């Protein structure tokens, strides 16, 4: 009888523990899941900044406000994040409406023919726990070039509405490579891009 | 930058005029369209070089110089037709050419039809205008129209279109100096009929500025007003029968009308710029 009760106890107790403490709570603090998590970019908290030298003097900054896309991220860091980012060129914001219109013109971003700039990562190299050098295709004004993008995982947080993830991507490009060759000499060739991304975890359908 | 653009603006006009002057007066009508069709695309190439902005790939607006070159070539062939046939064949052929190839951004099939029709109407008008008021007036009217289109393109940040419009203005200026090139059966009149509406449609389709469609249309159609105002019943001799005072009043009216229509552009261009490069 004693043997029987100890067998029943040993079979029931783990089951009871599992019922009382769901797996998600039990696994808190344990290594992150290896399954990649899909995230949807939050356009309100994502943006693109560009910096270019003006008249061989000051550095001019402009911003693109409409940034959308997706991120697939392995939280255990086993694989580089996969970024698919789209930036609507008509959302350019230089602080001057007139300059915005000029930069949307055919010799600059050619906004009427190419509505968006895109970046799609294809591979990456891990630098440390929060930094990767991502390789991918950057398309600006209809011209696609392979670029290296330094990507930093700035954090995984969130609130009552769900989890959020943040990345900051920086890269430097030569605008001539993308066919934007107007006003060479007056406007610098090198353009630094800083893209701040914040994404919401995609809920399972 | 504007100073650098003076060469692509004036060089085609000077080359056009120089070639016309080399030709005999009776040969000018035959060759003016072809010459114009060649020098305007050359203005595009020079403009690219001066802007340091050689295109990396084909853009929809590059159809513009291609259409103009094609129209130049077509008009050189069309002048070989008998004059009676040219009056109708030329507008239809050139309208079809522009409508078929003139697919600028945001233009659908209906817009292309409209472009084709506007070019056909414009070519017909220029042939009629050349027949009615043979003389420098036709060139002046085209010059005013091209000059008005240039700042609109510049305000929209479309520098190359500005160069093209300004180049077309210098070519029209050359036509003022060599008016024989604009005889009714001449290819120069046909080319002008293609240039103005096509420039305006291309500018309108790329425009991010405040210029509404009617402003582009009015500028391209301005020569109609100029010709009607100036020469309602033109004599066949080409000499103005109106007294000089009446002509002056009409001229002032045209300038006032032009100023009123260009008001939004002038206001935008006169707005304080952040540097010596204008809006750049």
PDB file of C-alpha atoms in Angstrom, chain A:
ATOM      1  CA  UNK A   1       0.000   0.000   0.000  1.00  0.00           C
ATOM      2  CA  UNK A   2       2.839   2.346   0.911  1.00  0.00           C
ATOM      3  CA  UNK A   3       4.574   1.537  -2.365  1.00  0.00           C
ATOM      4  CA  UNK A   4       1.383   2.237  -4.297  1.00  0.00           C
ATOM      5  CA  UNK A   5       0.859   5.627  -2.654  1.00  0.00           C
ATOM      6  CA  UNK A   6       4.462   6.671  -3.303  1.00  0.00           C
ATOM      7  CA  UNK A   7       4.088   5.693  -6.983  1.00  0.00           C
ATOM      8  CA  UNK A   8       0.856   7.690  -7.266  1.00  0.00           C
ATOM      9  CA  UNK A   9       2.492  10.652  -5.500  1.00  0.00           C
ATOM     10  CA  UNK A  10       5.525  10.598  -7.744  1.00  0.00           C
ATOM     11  CA  UNK A  11       3.305  10.567 -10.810  1.00  0.00           C
ATOM     12  CA  UNK A  12       0.859  13.231  -9.675  1.00  0.00           C
ATOM     13  CA  UNK A  13       3.104  15.835  -8.071  1.00  0.00           C
ATOM     14  CA  UNK A  14       5.010  16.864 -11.229  1.00  0.00           C
ATOM     15  CA  UNK A  15       1.732  17.069 -13.115  1.00  0.00           C
ATOM     16  CA  UNK A  16       0.215  19.205 -10.380  1.00  0.00           C
ATOM     17  CA  UNK A  17       3.227  21.524 -10.464  1.00  0.00           C
ATOM     18  CA  UNK A  18       2.849  21.881 -14.214  1.00  0.00           C
ATOM     19  CA  UNK A  19      -0.828  22.749 -13.857  1.00  0.00           C
ATOM     20  CA  UNK A  20      -0.256  25.277 -11.095  1.00  0.00           C
ATOM     21  CA  UNK A  21       2.795  26.921 -12.696  1.00  0.00           C
ATOM     22  CA  UNK A  22       2.460  27.283 -16.443  1.00  0.00           C
ATOM     23  CA  UNK A  23       5.516  26.566 -18.551  1.00  0.00           C
ATOM     24  CA  UNK A  24       6.104  30.200 -19.380  1.00  0.00           C
ATOM     25  CA  UNK A  25       6.508  31.064 -15.713  1.00  0.00           C
ATOM     26  CA  UNK A  26       8.632  28.069 -14.982  1.00  0.00           C
ATOM     27  CA  UNK A  27      10.985  28.977 -17.797  1.00  0.00           C
ATOM     28  CA  UNK A  28      11.420  32.613 -16.644  1.00  0.00           C
ATOM     29  CA  UNK A  29      15.109  33.262 -16.196  1.00  0.00           C
ATOM     30  CA  UNK A  30      16.041  30.194 -18.148  1.00  0.00           C
ATOM     31  CA  UNK A  31      17.784  30.476 -21.559  1.00  0.00           C
ATOM     32  CA  UNK A  32      15.705  32.279 -24.231  1.00  0.00           C
ATOM     33  CA  UNK A  33      13.831  30.170 -26.743  1.00  0.00           C
ATOM     34  CA  UNK A  34      15.709  29.230 -29.885  1.00  0.00           C
ATOM     35  CA  UNK A  35      12.605  29.815 -31.994  1.00  0.00           C
ATOM     36  CA  UNK A  36      12.843  33.135 -33.892  1.00  0.00           C
ATOM     37  CA  UNK A  37      10.297  35.785 -33.006  1.00  0.00           C
ATOM     38  CA  UNK A  38       8.650  37.953 -35.639  1.00  0.00           C
ATOM     39  CA  UNK A  39       8.208  41.665 -34.972  1.00  0.00           C
ATOM     40  CA  UNK A  40       6.307  44.354 -36.824  1.00  0.00           C
ATOM     41  CA  UNK A  41       7.940  47.795 -37.035  1.00  0.00           C
ATOM     42  CA  UNK A  42       6.102  50.521 -35.174  1.00  0.00           C
ATOM     43  CA  UNK A  43       6.069  53.423 -37.679  1.00  0.00           C
ATOM     44  CA  UNK A  44       5.516  56.027 -34.966  1.00  0.00           C
ATOM     45  CA  UNK A  45       8.687  55.099 -33.110  1.00  0.00           C
ATOM     46  CA  UNK A  46      10.822  54.210 -36.105  1.00  0.00           C
ATOM     47  CA  UNK A  47      12.636  56.740 -38.265  1.00  0.00           C
ATOM     48  CA  UNK A  48      15.528  57.229 -40.640  1.00  0.00           C
ATOM     49  CA  UNK A  49      18.079  60.004 -40.358  1.00  0.00           C
ATOM     50  CA  UNK A  50      20.575  61.011 -42.998  1.00  0.00           C
ATOM     51  CA  UNK A  51      23.602  63.242 -42.640  1.00  0.00           C
ATOM     52  CA  UNK A  52      25.526  64.864 -45.470  1.00  0.00           C
ATOM     53  CA  UNK A  53      28.093  67.621 -45.685  1.00  0.00           C
ATOM     54  CA  UNK A  54      26.803  70.895 -47.123  1.00  0.00           C
ATOM     55  CA  UNK A  55      29.111  73.252 -49.028  1.00  0.00           C
ATOM     56  CA  UNK A  56      32.158  71.520 -47.538  1.00  0.00           C
ATOM     57  CA  UNK A  57      31.181  73.016 -44.210  1.00  0.00           C
ATOM     58  CA  UNK A  58      28.441  71.902 -41.854  1.00  0.00           C
ATOM     59  CA  UNK A  59      26.796  68.536 -41.536  1.00  0.00           C
ATOM     60  CA  UNK A  60      23.170  68.665 -42.604  1.00  0.00           C
ATOM     61  CA  UNK A  61      20.668  66.263 -41.047  1.00  0.00           C
ATOM     62  CA  UNK A  62      17.341  65.228 -42.508  1.00  0.00           C
ATOM     63  CA  UNK A  63      14.773  62.683 -41.485  1.00  0.00           C
ATOM     64  CA  UNK A  64      12.366  60.199 -43.024  1.00  0.00           C
ATOM     65  CA  UNK A  65       9.319  59.786 -40.842  1.00  0.00           C
ATOM     66  CA  UNK A  66       7.499  56.852 -42.435  1.00  0.00           C
ATOM     67  CA  UNK A  67       9.483  53.679 -41.738  1.00  0.00           C
ATOM     68  CA  UNK A  68       7.736  50.308 -41.846  1.00  0.00           C
ATOM     69  CA  UNK A  69       8.725  46.666 -42.094  1.00  0.00           C
ATOM     70  CA  UNK A  70       9.458  43.520 -40.157  1.00  0.00           C
ATOM     71  CA  UNK A  71      12.172  42.039 -37.968  1.00  0.00           C
ATOM     72  CA  UNK A  72      12.842  38.387 -37.259  1.00  0.00           C
ATOM     73  CA  UNK A  73      15.047  37.971 -34.238  1.00  0.00           C
ATOM     74  CA  UNK A  74      16.509  34.956 -32.446  1.00  0.00           C
ATOM     75  CA  UNK A  75      16.518  36.026 -28.823  1.00  0.00           C
ATOM     76  CA  UNK A  76      19.245  33.574 -27.944  1.00  0.00           C
ATOM     77  CA  UNK A  77      21.495  35.376 -30.366  1.00  0.00           C
ATOM     78  CA  UNK A  78      22.151  32.217 -32.329  1.00  0.00           C
ATOM     79  CA  UNK A  79      21.415  33.942 -35.638  1.00  0.00           C
ATOM     80  CA  UNK A  80      21.615  37.544 -36.817  1.00  0.00           C
ATOM     81  CA  UNK A  81      18.353  39.484 -36.918  1.00  0.00           C
ATOM     82  CA  UNK A  82      16.614  39.630 -40.261  1.00  0.00           C
ATOM     83  CA  UNK A  83      15.492  43.114 -41.200  1.00  0.00           C
ATOM     84  CA  UNK A  84      13.085  44.108 -43.916  1.00  0.00           C
ATOM     85  CA  UNK A  85      12.686  47.871 -43.819  1.00  0.00           C
ATOM     86  CA  UNK A  86      10.757  50.217 -46.115  1.00  0.00           C
ATOM     87  CA  UNK A  87      11.102  53.957 -45.930  1.00  0.00           C
ATOM     88  CA  UNK A  88       8.620  56.143 -47.837  1.00  0.00           C
ATOM     89  CA  UNK A  89      10.625  58.900 -49.505  1.00  0.00           C
ATOM     90  CA  UNK A  90       7.687  61.314 -49.485  1.00  0.00           C
ATOM     91  CA  UNK A  91       7.978  61.350 -45.695  1.00  0.00           C
ATOM     92  CA  UNK A  92      11.239  63.296 -45.988  1.00  0.00           C
ATOM     93  CA  UNK A  93      11.478  66.062 -43.426  1.00  0.00           C
ATOM     94  CA  UNK A  94      14.347  68.516 -43.664  1.00  0.00           C
ATOM     95  CA  UNK A  95      12.625  71.277 -41.773  1.00  0.00           C
ATOM     96  CA  UNK A  96      12.013  73.168 -45.017  1.00  0.00           C
ATOM     97  CA  UNK A  97       9.038  72.302 -47.223  1.00  0.00           C
ATOM     98  CA  UNK A  98      10.780  73.775 -50.214  1.00  0.00           C
ATOM     99  CA  UNK A  99      13.873  71.669 -49.688  1.00  0.00           C
ATOM    100  CA  UNK A 100      11.692  68.584 -49.132  1.00  0.00           C
ATOM    101  CA  UNK A 101      10.106  69.091 -52.566  1.00  0.00           C
ATOM    102  CA  UNK A 102      13.479  69.625 -54.169  1.00  0.00           C
ATOM    103  CA  UNK A 103      14.851  66.424 -52.681  1.00  0.00           C
ATOM    104  CA  UNK A 104      11.878  64.479 -53.984  1.00  0.00           C
ATOM    105  CA  UNK A 105      12.670  65.661 -57.501  1.00  0.00           C
ATOM    106  CA  UNK A 106      13.922  63.490 -60.347  1.00  0.00           C
ATOM    107  CA  UNK A 107      17.596  64.213 -59.737  1.00  0.00           C
ATOM    108  CA  UNK A 108      17.453  63.384 -56.028  1.00  0.00           C
ATOM    109  CA  UNK A 109      15.225  60.669 -54.608  1.00  0.00           C
ATOM    110  CA  UNK A 110      12.932  60.692 -57.658  1.00  0.00           C
ATOM    111  CA  UNK A 111       9.905  60.196 -55.442  1.00  0.00           C
ATOM    112  CA  UNK A 112       7.385  60.008 -58.268  1.00  0.00           C
ATOM    113  CA  UNK A 113       9.080  56.980 -59.801  1.00  0.00           C
ATOM    114  CA  UNK A 114      10.537  55.351 -56.706  1.00  0.00           C
ATOM    115  CA  UNK A 115       8.217  55.729 -53.767  1.00  0.00           C
ATOM    116  CA  UNK A 116      10.369  53.977 -51.198  1.00  0.00           C
ATOM    117  CA  UNK A 117      13.881  53.112 -50.131  1.00  0.00           C
ATOM    118  CA  UNK A 118      14.244  49.557 -48.892  1.00  0.00           C
ATOM    119  CA  UNK A 119      16.727  47.423 -47.018  1.00  0.00           C
ATOM    120  CA  UNK A 120      16.519  43.651 -46.848  1.00  0.00           C
ATOM    121  CA  UNK A 121      19.204  41.875 -44.842  1.00  0.00           C
ATOM    122  CA  UNK A 122      20.497  38.585 -46.135  1.00  0.00           C
ATOM    123  CA  UNK A 123      23.308  37.597 -43.765  1.00  0.00           C
ATOM    124  CA  UNK A 124      25.156  38.877 -40.753  1.00  0.00           C
ATOM    125  CA  UNK A 125      28.153  38.526 -38.553  1.00  0.00           C
ATOM    126  CA  UNK A 126      27.896  38.680 -34.778  1.00  0.00           C
ATOM    127  CA  UNK A 127      30.229  41.148 -33.108  1.00  0.00           C
ATOM    128  CA  UNK A 128      29.044  40.753 -29.515  1.00  0.00           C
ATOM    129  CA  UNK A 129      25.820  39.989 -27.665  1.00  0.00           C
ATOM    130  CA  UNK A 130      24.056  43.100 -28.947  1.00  0.00           C
ATOM    131  CA  UNK A 131      25.913  44.031 -32.125  1.00  0.00           C
ATOM    132  CA  UNK A 132      25.868  42.570 -35.627  1.00  0.00           C
ATOM    133  CA  UNK A 133      27.263  43.544 -38.955  1.00  0.00           C
ATOM    134  CA  UNK A 134      24.383  42.815 -41.312  1.00  0.00           C
ATOM    135  CA  UNK A 135      24.770  42.390 -45.035  1.00  0.00           C
ATOM    136  CA  UNK A 136      21.869  43.180 -47.285  1.00  0.00           C
ATOM    137  CA  UNK A 137      20.470  44.960 -50.300  1.00  0.00           C
ATOM    138  CA  UNK A 138      19.804  48.667 -49.997  1.00  0.00           C
ATOM    139  CA  UNK A 139      17.658  50.217 -52.726  1.00  0.00           C
ATOM    140  CA  UNK A 140      17.565  53.981 -53.169  1.00  0.00           C
ATOM    141  CA  UNK A 141      15.984  55.730 -56.170  1.00  0.00           C
ATOM    142  CA  UNK A 142      15.636  52.398 -57.931  1.00  0.00           C
ATOM    143  CA  UNK A 143      19.310  51.438 -57.599  1.00  0.00           C
ATOM    144  CA  UNK A 144      20.194  48.422 -55.455  1.00  0.00           C
ATOM    145  CA  UNK A 145      23.592  47.952 -53.823  1.00  0.00           C
ATOM    146  CA  UNK A 146      24.856  45.482 -51.243  1.00  0.00           C
ATOM    147  CA  UNK A 147      25.814  47.258 -48.038  1.00  0.00           C
ATOM    148  CA  UNK A 148      27.067  46.459 -44.538  1.00  0.00           C
ATOM    149  CA  UNK A 149      24.894  47.775 -41.749  1.00  0.00           C
ATOM    150  CA  UNK A 150      26.101  48.017 -38.162  1.00  0.00           C
ATOM    151  CA  UNK A 151      23.127  46.932 -36.111  1.00  0.00           C
ATOM    152  CA  UNK A 152      22.743  47.288 -32.380  1.00  0.00           C
ATOM    153  CA  UNK A 153      20.033  45.634 -30.349  1.00  0.00           C
ATOM    154  CA  UNK A 154      19.112  48.550 -28.113  1.00  0.00           C
ATOM    155  CA  UNK A 155      16.678  46.603 -25.964  1.00  0.00           C
ATOM    156  CA  UNK A 156      13.756  44.276 -25.517  1.00  0.00           C
ATOM    157  CA  UNK A 157      11.070  45.728 -23.334  1.00  0.00           C
ATOM    158  CA  UNK A 158       7.441  46.582 -23.563  1.00  0.00           C
ATOM    159  CA  UNK A 159       4.359  47.356 -21.566  1.00  0.00           C
ATOM    160  CA  UNK A 160       0.793  46.286 -21.033  1.00  0.00           C
ATOM    161  CA  UNK A 161       0.206  46.185 -24.770  1.00  0.00           C
ATOM    162  CA  UNK A 162       2.950  43.687 -25.422  1.00  0.00           C
ATOM    163  CA  UNK A 163       6.647  43.267 -25.932  1.00  0.00           C
ATOM    164  CA  UNK A 164       8.768  45.659 -27.964  1.00  0.00           C
ATOM    165  CA  UNK A 165      12.221  45.364 -29.456  1.00  0.00           C
ATOM    166  CA  UNK A 166      14.567  48.145 -30.532  1.00  0.00           C
ATOM    167  CA  UNK A 167      17.451  48.331 -32.977  1.00  0.00           C
ATOM    168  CA  UNK A 168      19.702  51.090 -34.172  1.00  0.00           C
ATOM    169  CA  UNK A 169      21.288  50.676 -37.576  1.00  0.00           C
ATOM    170  CA  UNK A 170      24.085  52.837 -38.930  1.00  0.00           C
ATOM    171  CA  UNK A 171      25.802  52.800 -42.269  1.00  0.00           C
ATOM    172  CA  UNK A 172      27.659  55.089 -44.596  1.00  0.00           C
ATOM    173  CA  UNK A 173      26.978  55.116 -48.317  1.00  0.00           C
ATOM    174  CA  UNK A 174      28.266  56.989 -51.327  1.00  0.00           C
ATOM    175  CA  UNK A 175      25.245  58.669 -52.912  1.00  0.00           C
ATOM    176  CA  UNK A 176      26.867  58.477 -56.361  1.00  0.00           C
ATOM    177  CA  UNK A 177      26.613  54.696 -56.218  1.00  0.00           C
ATOM    178  CA  UNK A 178      22.851  55.122 -56.071  1.00  0.00           C
ATOM    179  CA  UNK A 179      22.734  57.520 -58.999  1.00  0.00           C
ATOM    180  CA  UNK A 180      22.246  60.658 -56.903  1.00  0.00           C
ATOM    181  CA  UNK A 181      25.076  62.658 -58.395  1.00  0.00           C
ATOM    182  CA  UNK A 182      23.621  66.120 -58.516  1.00  0.00           C
ATOM    183  CA  UNK A 183      25.629  69.032 -57.068  1.00  0.00           C
ATOM    184  CA  UNK A 184      28.790  67.044 -56.492  1.00  0.00           C
ATOM    185  CA  UNK A 185      31.291  69.201 -54.735  1.00  0.00           C
ATOM    186  CA  UNK A 186      28.679  71.362 -53.076  1.00  0.00           C
ATOM    187  CA  UNK A 187      26.924  68.462 -51.404  1.00  0.00           C
ATOM    188  CA  UNK A 188      29.118  65.715 -49.948  1.00  0.00           C
ATOM    189  CA  UNK A 189      29.329  62.300 -51.575  1.00  0.00           C
ATOM    190  CA  UNK A 190      29.257  60.347 -48.323  1.00  0.00           C
ATOM    191  CA  UNK A 191      25.948  60.048 -46.564  1.00  0.00           C
ATOM    192  CA  UNK A 192      25.588  58.610 -43.107  1.00  0.00           C
ATOM    193  CA  UNK A 193      22.334  56.880 -42.366  1.00  0.00           C
ATOM    194  CA  UNK A 194      21.075  56.220 -38.862  1.00  0.00           C
ATOM    195  CA  UNK A 195      17.895  54.208 -38.669  1.00  0.00           C
ATOM    196  CA  UNK A 196      16.086  53.792 -35.376  1.00  0.00           C
ATOM    197  CA  UNK A 197      13.736  50.838 -35.327  1.00  0.00           C
ATOM    198  CA  UNK A 198      11.147  49.875 -32.739  1.00  0.00           C
ATOM    199  CA  UNK A 199       8.919  46.876 -33.334  1.00  0.00           C
ATOM    200  CA  UNK A 200       6.000  45.130 -31.670  1.00  0.00           C
ATOM    201  CA  UNK A 201       5.928  41.396 -31.214  1.00  0.00           C
ATOM    202  CA  UNK A 202       3.589  39.830 -33.713  1.00  0.00           C
ATOM    203  CA  UNK A 203       0.725  38.052 -32.011  1.00  0.00           C
ATOM    204  CA  UNK A 204       0.039  34.503 -33.118  1.00  0.00           C
ATOM    205  CA  UNK A 205      -2.912  34.404 -35.511  1.00  0.00           C
TER     206      UNK A 205
END
